[in-house]
Coordinates of C-alpha atoms in Angstrom, one line a residue:
X11 CA -9.8 2.6 12.7
X12 CA -11.1 1.1 16.0
X13 CA -10.9 -2.4 14.4
X14 CA -7.6 -2.4 12.6
X15 CA -5.4 0.0 14.6
X16 CA -5.0 -2.3 17.6
X17 CA -4.2 -5.2 15.3
X18 CA -1.2 -3.6 13.7
X19 CA 2.2 -5.0 14.7
X20 CA 4.0 -3.5 17.7
X21 CA 2.3 -0.6 19.2
X22 CA 2.1 1.6 16.1
X23 CA -1.8 1.3 16.0
X24 CA -2.0 2.6 19.6
X25 CA 0.4 5.5 18.8
X26 CA -1.7 6.5 15.7
X27 CA -4.9 6.3 17.6
X28 CA -3.7 8.3 20.6
X29 CA -1.8 11.0 18.7
X30 CA -3.8 11.3 15.5
X31 CA -0.6 11.1 13.5
X32 CA -1.1 10.4 9.8
X33 CA 1.1 8.0 7.9
X34 CA 2.0 8.8 4.3
X35 CA 3.8 7.0 1.5
X36 CA 6.4 4.4 2.5
X37 CA 5.4 4.7 6.2
X38 CA 2.0 3.0 5.4
X39 CA 3.9 0.1 3.8
X40 CA 6.3 -0.2 6.7
X41 CA 3.4 -0.2 9.2
X42 CA 1.9 -3.2 7.5
X43 CA -1.2 -1.4 6.2
X44 CA -0.3 -1.4 2.5
X45 CA 1.1 -4.3 0.5
X46 CA 2.9 -2.2 -2.2
X47 CA 4.3 1.3 -2.7
X48 CA 4.2 2.9 -6.1
X49 CA 5.8 6.3 -6.7
X50 CA 3.2 8.9 -7.6
X51 CA 4.7 9.6 -11.0
X52 CA 4.2 6.0 -12.0
X53 CA 0.5 5.8 -10.9
X54 CA -0.9 6.8 -14.4
X55 CA 1.1 4.1 -16.1
X56 CA 0.1 1.5 -13.5
X57 CA -3.6 2.4 -13.9
X58 CA -3.3 2.1 -17.7
X59 CA -1.6 -1.3 -17.4
X60 CA -4.3 -2.5 -14.9
X61 CA -7.1 -1.5 -17.2
X62 CA -5.3 -3.2 -20.2
X63 CA -5.2 -6.6 -18.4
X64 CA -7.2 -9.0 -20.6
X65 CA -7.9 -11.5 -17.8
X66 CA -7.3 -9.8 -14.5
X67 CA -6.6 -12.6 -12.1
X68 CA -5.0 -12.3 -8.6
X69 CA -1.7 -13.6 -10.0
X70 CA -1.7 -11.1 -13.0
X71 CA -2.5 -8.2 -10.7
X72 CA 0.1 -9.2 -8.2
X73 CA 2.8 -9.6 -10.9
X74 CA 1.9 -6.1 -12.3
X75 CA 2.0 -4.5 -8.8
X76 CA 5.3 -6.2 -8.1
X77 CA 6.8 -4.7 -11.3
X78 CA 5.8 -1.2 -10.2
X79 CA 6.7 -1.7 -6.5
X80 CA 9.4 0.7 -5.3
X81 CA 12.0 -0.9 -3.1

């Protein structure tokens, strides 16, 4: 945490470090830590689809994650 918290946009990293507050779900996405948010009930299907990829390239994985990404 000592490396990435101060590098988060705004002062969210300092807030998290000083208070010990934990981000969950969509908050992690909004803070810029995560790239995608998938609802928990869709995780088993996402895992199945990731395993089923015949040639897992960066583009294929990104497309799959984007298809599951909750707005």
